[in-house]
Structures are given as C-alpha cells and as structure tokens.
Coordinates of C-alpha atoms in Angstrom, one line a residue:
M124 CA 120.3 -16.5 243.7
T125 CA 123.2 -16.4 241.3
T126 CA 123.7 -13.0 239.7
I127 CA 124.7 -13.1 236.0
S128 CA 126.9 -10.2 234.9
I129 CA 126.0 -9.1 231.3
P130 CA 128.6 -7.0 229.6
A131 CA 127.5 -3.8 228.5
V132 CA 126.7 -3.5 224.7
R133 CA 127.8 -0.4 223.1
L134 CA 125.3 0.4 220.4
P135 CA 126.8 1.8 217.1
A136 CA 126.7 5.5 216.9
R137 CA 124.2 7.0 214.4
P138 CA 126.0 7.8 211.3
R139 CA 126.8 11.5 211.1
P140 CA 125.6 13.3 207.8
S141 CA 128.4 13.9 205.5
I142 CA 129.6 17.4 205.2
R143 CA 128.2 17.6 201.6
A144 CA 124.8 16.5 202.8
E145 CA 124.8 19.1 205.6
V146 CA 125.7 21.7 202.9
A147 CA 122.8 20.5 200.9
R148 CA 120.4 20.7 203.9
R149 CA 121.5 24.3 204.6
I150 CA 121.1 25.1 200.9
L151 CA 117.6 23.8 200.8
T152 CA 116.8 25.6 204.0
A153 CA 117.9 28.9 202.4
V154 CA 115.7 28.0 199.3
A155 CA 112.7 27.2 201.6
G156 CA 113.1 30.7 203.2
R157 CA 112.9 32.4 199.8
V158 CA 110.0 30.5 198.2
P159 CA 106.3 30.8 199.3
V160 CA 106.1 26.9 200.0
D161 CA 105.9 25.3 203.4
V162 CA 108.7 22.5 203.4
R163 CA 107.4 20.3 206.3
L164 CA 109.7 17.7 208.0
P165 CA 108.4 14.2 209.3
D166 CA 107.9 15.8 212.7
G167 CA 105.6 18.4 211.4
S168 CA 108.1 21.4 211.8
L169 CA 109.1 23.5 208.9
L170 CA 112.6 23.2 207.4
D171 CA 113.3 27.0 207.6
G172 CA 112.0 27.2 211.3
G173 CA 108.9 29.3 210.3
S174 CA 105.2 28.8 211.1
P175 CA 103.0 26.9 208.7
D176 CA 100.8 29.0 206.4
V177 CA 97.6 26.8 206.7
D178 CA 95.5 26.6 203.6
V179 CA 97.5 29.3 201.9
R180 CA 100.8 28.0 200.5
P181 CA 101.5 24.7 198.9
V182 CA 103.1 22.1 201.1
L183 CA 106.4 20.0 200.3
E184 CA 106.5 17.1 202.7
V185 CA 110.0 15.6 203.2
V186 CA 109.4 11.9 203.9
R187 CA 113.2 10.9 204.3
P188 CA 115.4 13.9 204.9
D189 CA 118.8 12.3 205.2
A190 CA 118.2 10.5 201.8
L191 CA 117.0 13.7 200.2
Y192 CA 120.0 15.6 201.5
R193 CA 122.5 13.0 200.1
R194 CA 120.8 12.9 196.8
I195 CA 121.0 16.8 196.4
A196 CA 124.6 16.7 197.6
A197 CA 125.5 14.1 195.0
H198 CA 123.9 16.0 192.2
P199 CA 122.2 19.3 192.9
K200 CA 120.3 19.7 189.5
I201 CA 119.2 16.0 189.4
G202 CA 118.7 15.1 193.1
I203 CA 115.3 16.9 193.6
G204 CA 113.7 15.1 190.7
E205 CA 115.2 11.7 191.8
G206 CA 114.2 12.3 195.3
Y207 CA 110.6 12.6 194.2
V208 CA 110.7 9.5 192.2
A209 CA 112.3 7.7 195.0
G210 CA 109.7 8.8 197.4
D211 CA 112.0 11.0 199.5
W212 CA 109.5 13.9 199.3
R213 CA 106.1 14.3 197.9
A214 CA 103.3 17.1 197.5
G215 CA 101.4 17.5 200.7
A216 CA 97.6 16.6 201.0
G217 CA 95.6 19.1 199.0
T218 CA 98.6 20.3 197.1
D219 CA 98.9 19.8 193.3
L220 CA 102.5 18.7 192.3
A221 CA 102.7 21.4 189.5
Q222 CA 101.3 24.1 191.6
L223 CA 104.0 23.2 194.3
L224 CA 106.6 23.4 191.6
L225 CA 105.4 26.6 190.2
P226 CA 106.9 29.0 192.8
F227 CA 110.4 27.5 192.4
A228 CA 110.0 27.9 188.5
E229 CA 108.9 31.4 189.0
R230 CA 112.0 32.2 191.0
L231 CA 114.4 30.0 189.2
T232 CA 117.0 32.8 188.4
D233 CA 117.1 34.2 192.1
V234 CA 116.0 31.2 194.2
L235 CA 119.5 30.8 195.5
P236 CA 121.3 33.5 197.3
P237 CA 123.8 35.1 194.9
A238 CA 127.0 33.7 196.7
L239 CA 125.6 30.2 196.0
T240 CA 124.6 31.0 192.5
R241 CA 128.3 32.0 191.8
L242 CA 129.4 28.4 192.6
R243 CA 127.1 26.9 190.1
R244 CA 129.9 26.0 187.7
L245 CA 131.4 23.9 190.5
V246 CA 128.3 21.5 190.6
D247 CA 127.3 21.6 187.0
R248 CA 128.1 18.4 185.2
P249 CA 128.6 18.2 181.4
I250 CA 126.2 16.3 179.2
P251 CA 127.7 12.7 178.9
S252 CA 129.4 12.0 175.5
A253 CA 127.1 8.8 175.1
H254 CA 124.1 11.1 174.7
R255 CA 125.5 12.8 171.6
N256 CA 123.0 12.8 168.6
S257 CA 125.5 11.1 166.2
L258 CA 123.6 8.9 163.6
L259 CA 123.7 6.1 165.9
G260 CA 123.2 8.2 169.2
A261 CA 120.0 10.0 167.9
R262 CA 118.4 6.6 167.1
R263 CA 119.2 5.2 170.4
N264 CA 118.1 8.5 172.2
I265 CA 114.8 8.6 170.3
E266 CA 113.9 4.9 170.8
S267 CA 114.5 5.4 174.6
H268 CA 111.6 7.7 174.8
Y269 CA 109.3 7.4 171.9
D270 CA 109.5 3.5 171.6
L271 CA 108.4 2.9 175.1
S272 CA 104.9 1.9 173.9
N273 CA 102.3 3.2 171.6
D274 CA 99.7 2.0 174.1
L275 CA 101.4 4.2 176.9
F276 CA 101.1 7.5 174.8
A277 CA 97.6 6.5 173.8
A278 CA 96.5 6.3 177.3
F279 CA 97.1 10.0 178.0
L280 CA 97.2 11.8 174.7
D281 CA 93.9 12.7 172.9
E282 CA 92.8 10.7 169.9
T283 CA 94.9 12.7 167.4
M284 CA 98.0 11.2 169.2
T285 CA 99.7 14.5 169.0
Y286 CA 102.5 14.8 171.6
S287 CA 103.3 18.5 171.3
S288 CA 101.6 21.8 172.4
A289 CA 98.2 22.3 171.5
L290 CA 96.9 25.7 170.2
F291 CA 93.9 27.0 172.1
D292 CA 91.4 29.7 171.0
E293 CA 92.5 32.9 172.9
A294 CA 89.0 34.3 172.9
R295 CA 87.7 31.5 175.2
P296 CA 89.1 30.1 178.5
Y297 CA 91.6 27.3 177.8
A298 CA 90.0 25.0 180.4
D299 CA 86.6 25.0 178.4
Q300 CA 88.1 23.9 175.2
D301 CA 88.2 20.4 173.6
L302 CA 91.9 19.3 173.3
V303 CA 91.4 17.6 169.9
E304 CA 90.1 20.8 168.6
A305 CA 93.1 22.6 169.9
Q306 CA 95.5 20.1 168.6
M307 CA 94.0 20.3 165.1
R308 CA 94.1 23.9 165.4
K309 CA 97.9 23.8 166.1
V310 CA 98.4 21.4 163.1
R311 CA 96.6 23.6 160.7
A312 CA 98.5 26.7 161.8
V313 CA 101.7 25.0 161.0
L314 CA 100.7 23.9 157.6
D315 CA 99.2 27.4 157.0
L316 CA 102.6 29.0 158.1
A317 CA 104.4 26.8 155.7
G318 CA 101.9 27.5 152.8
V319 CA 101.1 23.8 152.4
Q320 CA 98.2 23.3 149.8
S321 CA 97.3 21.0 147.1
G322 CA 100.3 20.0 145.1
T323 CA 102.9 20.9 147.7
R324 CA 105.8 18.7 148.0
L325 CA 106.2 18.5 151.8
L326 CA 109.0 17.1 154.0
E327 CA 108.1 16.5 157.6
I328 CA 111.0 16.0 160.1
G329 CA 109.8 14.0 163.0
T330 CA 106.6 12.1 162.2
G331 CA 105.0 11.7 165.6
W332 CA 102.0 9.4 165.1
G333 CA 101.0 10.9 161.8
S334 CA 98.5 13.4 162.4
L335 CA 100.1 16.3 160.6
A336 CA 101.2 14.2 157.6
V337 CA 97.5 12.9 157.2
E338 CA 96.2 16.5 157.5
A339 CA 98.7 17.8 154.9
A340 CA 97.6 14.9 152.7
R341 CA 94.0 16.0 153.1
R342 CA 94.9 19.2 151.5
G343 CA 96.4 17.5 148.5
A344 CA 100.0 17.8 149.5
T345 CA 102.4 14.8 148.7
V346 CA 104.2 14.1 151.9
T347 CA 107.5 12.5 152.9
T348 CA 107.9 12.1 156.7
V349 CA 111.0 10.7 158.6
T350 CA 111.2 9.4 162.0
L351 CA 113.8 7.2 164.0
S352 CA 110.9 5.6 166.1
V353 CA 109.8 2.2 164.7
E354 CA 106.7 2.2 166.9
Q355 CA 105.6 5.7 165.7
A356 CA 106.3 4.8 162.1
A357 CA 104.2 1.7 162.1
L358 CA 101.2 3.5 163.7
A359 CA 101.4 6.4 161.6
Q360 CA 101.3 4.3 158.5
E361 CA 98.2 2.6 159.8
R362 CA 96.6 5.9 160.3
A363 CA 97.3 7.2 157.0
D364 CA 96.2 4.0 155.2
A365 CA 92.8 4.1 157.3
A366 CA 92.2 7.7 156.1
G367 CA 92.6 6.6 152.5
L368 CA 95.6 8.8 152.0
G369 CA 98.3 6.2 152.1
H370 CA 99.4 6.9 148.5
L371 CA 100.1 10.6 149.4
V372 CA 102.2 9.8 152.6
E373 CA 105.7 8.1 152.5
I374 CA 106.8 7.3 156.0
R375 CA 110.5 6.7 156.3
L376 CA 112.6 5.3 159.1
Q377 CA 115.4 7.7 158.3
D378 CA 117.6 10.3 159.9
Y379 CA 116.9 14.0 158.8
R380 CA 120.6 14.1 157.6
Q381 CA 120.1 11.3 155.2
V382 CA 117.1 13.0 153.3
R383 CA 117.7 13.9 149.7
G384 CA 115.5 15.7 147.3
T385 CA 113.8 19.0 146.7
F386 CA 110.7 20.2 148.7
D387 CA 108.5 23.1 148.5
A388 CA 108.0 23.2 152.1
V389 CA 109.5 21.7 155.4
V390 CA 107.7 21.3 158.8
S391 CA 109.2 20.0 162.0
V392 CA 107.1 20.0 165.3
E393 CA 109.2 20.0 168.6
M394 CA 112.1 18.3 167.0
I395 CA 114.7 21.0 167.5
E396 CA 114.9 20.2 171.2
A397 CA 116.0 16.7 170.5
V398 CA 118.7 17.5 168.0
G399 CA 121.4 18.8 170.5
E400 CA 123.2 22.1 170.2
E401 CA 126.2 20.4 168.4
Y402 CA 124.0 19.3 165.5
W403 CA 121.9 22.5 165.2
P404 CA 123.8 23.6 162.2
T405 CA 123.5 20.3 160.5
Y406 CA 119.6 20.4 161.3
F407 CA 119.1 23.8 159.7
G408 CA 121.6 23.0 157.1
A409 CA 119.5 19.9 156.0
I410 CA 116.4 22.0 155.8
D411 CA 118.2 24.5 153.8
R412 CA 119.6 21.9 151.4
V413 CA 116.3 20.3 150.5
L414 CA 114.1 23.4 150.5
R415 CA 113.6 24.9 147.0
P416 CA 114.6 28.5 146.4
G417 CA 111.6 30.6 147.8
G418 CA 110.5 27.8 149.8
V419 CA 109.1 28.0 153.5
A420 CA 110.1 26.1 156.7
A421 CA 107.8 26.2 159.7
I422 CA 109.0 24.6 163.0
Q423 CA 107.3 24.5 166.4
G424 CA 109.8 24.5 169.1
I425 CA 110.2 24.8 172.8
L426 CA 112.3 27.8 173.9
M427 CA 113.9 29.5 176.7
G428 CA 115.3 33.0 177.4
H429 CA 119.0 33.5 175.9
D430 CA 120.4 34.2 179.3
R431 CA 118.9 30.9 180.8
Y432 CA 120.0 29.0 177.6
Q433 CA 123.6 30.3 178.0
A434 CA 123.7 29.4 181.6
T435 CA 122.5 25.9 181.2
R436 CA 123.7 24.7 177.7
H437 CA 126.7 22.9 179.1
S438 CA 125.1 21.4 182.2
Y439 CA 123.3 18.0 182.6
G440 CA 119.8 18.1 184.1
W441 CA 117.0 15.6 185.3
I442 CA 115.1 15.9 182.2
Q443 CA 118.2 15.0 180.0
K444 CA 119.2 12.1 182.3
H445 CA 115.6 10.5 182.7
I446 CA 113.3 11.6 179.8
F447 CA 115.1 13.1 176.7
P448 CA 118.7 12.2 176.5
G449 CA 120.7 14.2 174.1
G450 CA 118.2 17.1 174.2
L451 CA 118.6 20.8 174.7
I452 CA 116.2 23.7 174.7
P453 CA 117.4 26.6 172.5
S454 CA 116.7 30.3 172.7
L455 CA 115.1 32.2 169.7
Q456 CA 118.5 34.2 169.5
A457 CA 120.4 30.9 169.2
I458 CA 118.2 29.8 166.5
S459 CA 118.5 32.9 164.6
E460 CA 122.2 33.0 164.9
T461 CA 122.5 29.5 163.9
V462 CA 120.4 29.8 160.6
E463 CA 122.3 33.1 159.8
Q464 CA 125.8 31.8 160.2
H465 CA 125.2 28.3 158.6
T466 CA 122.5 28.7 156.0
E467 CA 120.6 31.0 153.5
L468 CA 117.5 30.6 155.8
R469 CA 116.2 33.6 157.7
V470 CA 113.6 33.8 160.6
T471 CA 110.8 35.8 159.2
Q472 CA 107.9 35.1 161.6
V473 CA 107.4 34.0 165.3
H474 CA 104.3 33.3 167.2
A475 CA 104.9 32.4 170.9
F476 CA 102.2 30.7 172.8
G477 CA 103.8 29.2 176.1
R478 CA 100.7 29.3 178.2
H479 CA 98.9 27.0 175.8
Y480 CA 101.6 24.4 176.6
A481 CA 100.9 24.6 180.4
E482 CA 97.3 23.8 179.7
T483 CA 98.3 20.9 177.3
L484 CA 100.4 19.5 180.0
R485 CA 97.8 19.7 182.5
R486 CA 95.5 17.6 180.3
W487 CA 98.2 15.1 179.8
R488 CA 99.0 14.6 183.4
R489 CA 95.3 14.4 184.5
S490 CA 95.0 11.7 181.8
F491 CA 98.1 9.8 182.6
L492 CA 97.1 9.6 186.4
A493 CA 93.6 8.6 185.5
S494 CA 94.7 5.9 183.2
W495 CA 97.4 4.5 185.4
P496 CA 95.7 1.5 186.4
E497 CA 95.5 0.4 182.7
I498 CA 99.0 1.6 182.2
Y499 CA 100.5 -0.2 185.1
G500 CA 102.4 -3.5 184.2
P501 CA 105.8 -5.0 183.3
G502 CA 108.1 -2.1 182.5
F503 CA 105.6 0.6 184.1
D504 CA 106.0 0.2 187.8
E505 CA 105.3 2.8 190.5
E506 CA 108.7 4.3 190.1
F507 CA 107.9 4.9 186.4
R508 CA 104.6 6.5 187.4
R509 CA 106.3 8.9 189.7
K510 CA 109.0 9.8 187.1
W511 CA 106.4 10.6 184.5
E512 CA 104.1 12.5 186.9
F513 CA 107.1 14.6 187.9
Y514 CA 108.2 15.2 184.3
L515 CA 104.7 16.4 183.2
A516 CA 104.3 18.6 186.4
Y517 CA 107.8 20.1 186.2
C518 CA 107.2 21.0 182.5
E519 CA 103.8 22.5 183.3
A520 CA 105.3 24.6 186.0
G521 CA 108.0 25.8 183.7
F522 CA 105.4 27.0 180.9
D523 CA 103.1 28.4 183.6
A524 CA 105.9 30.5 185.0
G525 CA 107.2 31.7 181.6
Y526 CA 110.6 30.1 182.2
L527 CA 109.8 28.0 179.1
D528 CA 108.0 29.1 176.0
V529 CA 106.9 27.4 172.8
A530 CA 106.5 29.1 169.4
H531 CA 105.9 28.6 165.6
I532 CA 108.8 30.0 163.7
R533 CA 108.8 30.7 159.9
L534 CA 111.9 30.3 158.1
T535 CA 112.3 31.3 154.4
R536 CA 114.8 30.5 151.8
P537 CA 115.4 33.4 149.3
S538 CA 114.3 32.7 145.7
R539 CA 117.0 33.3 143.0
G540 CA 115.7 36.8 142.6
G541 CA 116.5 37.4 146.2
V542 CA 112.9 37.8 147.5
A543 CA 111.8 35.2 150.0

C-alpha cells in the first residue's frame, strides 16, 4: 500500500475582537448589571454572569454578539438601535419591546457607571451639517419622513390621520378609550387654547393631514396652513373639500419663514421638534411677526428636562439619523428663554400630558404591526419594519419613563396697551 503524505493545513485563526469591541462588550456587561433586564447570550447564559429571573424580568436576546459589540463600538448612541434593525438582538419570547426598553429609559441618567458617563463627550458625534434646517434642508428633512407614503401612515393612524399625541380623559383608564375621540379632544384643546372661534384668522404651522384645519374651519375660522410635505398637502386638501370647508382652508406648500400677513391666532402641533435649535429664534420670530397685538399662539411640543436637553443638544442619535433628520427636542426652559430673548411673546400657560403619548404610541405600534402584511412591499421591507417598530417602542418607553414629555404651551403677544 502506498502511503500518501498530506501536508498539514493550518486553519486561519479566529479573528480576535478589536479593542473597541471588547470595551463595548464590557460596557454592555456593566449596563446589564445595573438594569433589571436579563441580557441572554446565544448559549443561554446571561451577559453579566447572573442567573435568569424566569417570568419576572424582560429578556433581551443577543443573536450576534460580535456584530452587536462592533456596532456599539463604532457609535455608542446609534449602535443599539441599528443592532435591533439588523437583527443582532431582539426581545425574548413573551417580552414586549417597549417594556424591554422601559428599564433602560427609567435609568437613562445613571445606567452607566459615573466614570464612563464622564467620557460621554469623547464618543458623542455632532449633528451632520447636511441635516441643518435651512430652507432647502428643511424641505429635504420633512420629505424624508412625511412623504414616505400616505398609505403607510393611514395603515397605523386612526381615521383622523393625526400624527401627534392624543389627549385622553383623565377620569377613565386610557386603554378603554377610543383613539379618535382622544385625538379630537387634543385638537379641540389646542384650538380652545388659542381662542379660535368664528371669524378667527388662523395660521397653522405644520398641516399634517388636515384634521386641525378642518376642525377650525368648522368653528367658522379662516385657516391658512403651511407644510413642506407634498403628500400631506394633497390629502389635507381632499379632506377639507370633502368636508365642504375647502373655501375656508388655504393649504400652502410653504416654509413657515416665508409666511406674510397678520393673524389673530397661530397653532403648531409637534412642529418645534423638527425645527432644529439653530432656527428656534427664527421659528418663534415668525410667530411673533405675524401675530396681531394681543393675539395668542398655542403649540404642542415634545419636551425633555433641561439637564437632559443640555447634555444631548450637540450629539447625534439614532432617531436623528434614521427617523427625524434635523430634529432636536427642546426643554420648556429653552423655549421660554428663546421667546424672551428674541420675541415679544411670553409663555403664559403650560399643560403637560406625557403619559398620554405613551398610550398613543402603544396604539400606533399595535396597528403598525397588525397592518404590516398590507404595508410590506417595495420600499417597505423587513428592515423598515424593524426600524419603525424600534422607533415607536423606543419613544413609548421614553414617555412611559417620564424621560420625555409633551405639553400644550400658550404664548401671548402683548396688546399695544401692554395687556396680553
């Protein structure tokens, strides 16, 4: 028998994780030890080495550990969200995604050891200059979200097509209430706050799909409403005409900075978050410019605490990259300081209702997932589904935890006699 000698084959060594990825693993391990969540690795063990708390704690299943560590190492603020979208991790069986994210949101200010928190400025990245809300940039930023498809939004919003927090009746459990009723309660509350009635000349900054403009016209107001979304403007016009109120509602494809004229009242629902800090003086200045003496403005805005606003105002996060380019959530203090320094407007009334937004987002996410078979198609693939599921759950957790808030804010412009 002839013996054939086969040379030994040296298998390539398994790539060693980078130093940054190893640091990311250690940071994630430290976080897992400080949050009541079981972070489960593919072999069933827990990342922090503890014992599973069966049927008590939410479970985060890591599917591809090395990929997740690399993402977090590359961009700590964006890597977790991008890891979910890519499938590097998921909520464990029986764990709701928003409930999984809630413990992290509740401990957002102290989830990292103090020594690591002090290094935040070394990993924070500035908001890209391409996301600035210049006249051209604002149109591009709005189109990237609101012009995705009217059919997409119709699939998960209620019949009012209202894409902002509802206002539920505090006397009854939120979960028992109809979303349409709660959204119309919100619309009426904004109009009441601005004193809109028959004969009011009303400017709306940010049309949405027209529900507020149509309701104002039903009161007998003459409405001018501006938007940068072609899709929204077309459907809003259809809805105003269908209600027989098209003669009272003028819908303009126009930037708020370009509006001229004088109005008795100005309303703007969840527009301030899209303006960008650089343009807050311009935004409130535009309201101040067009509002008659003694007029009233009412805005609905998402807010965060002033300390958190200051800590995050120059950093670039997952929501800004993937959902709302150019956006920044203000604090109430930041709004008050801006209007006092740059306008004659003054904040005279605030009503906060953040938990209502958590319930609104729960409804939207439930409808989005239930409607996914109808949404799925060109431009809306599984990656898009995971992105929007994470976005809705992430925001829901933020409002449930109180990290985020939403409020109705009344701004008055003094009359010539000095009385608002």
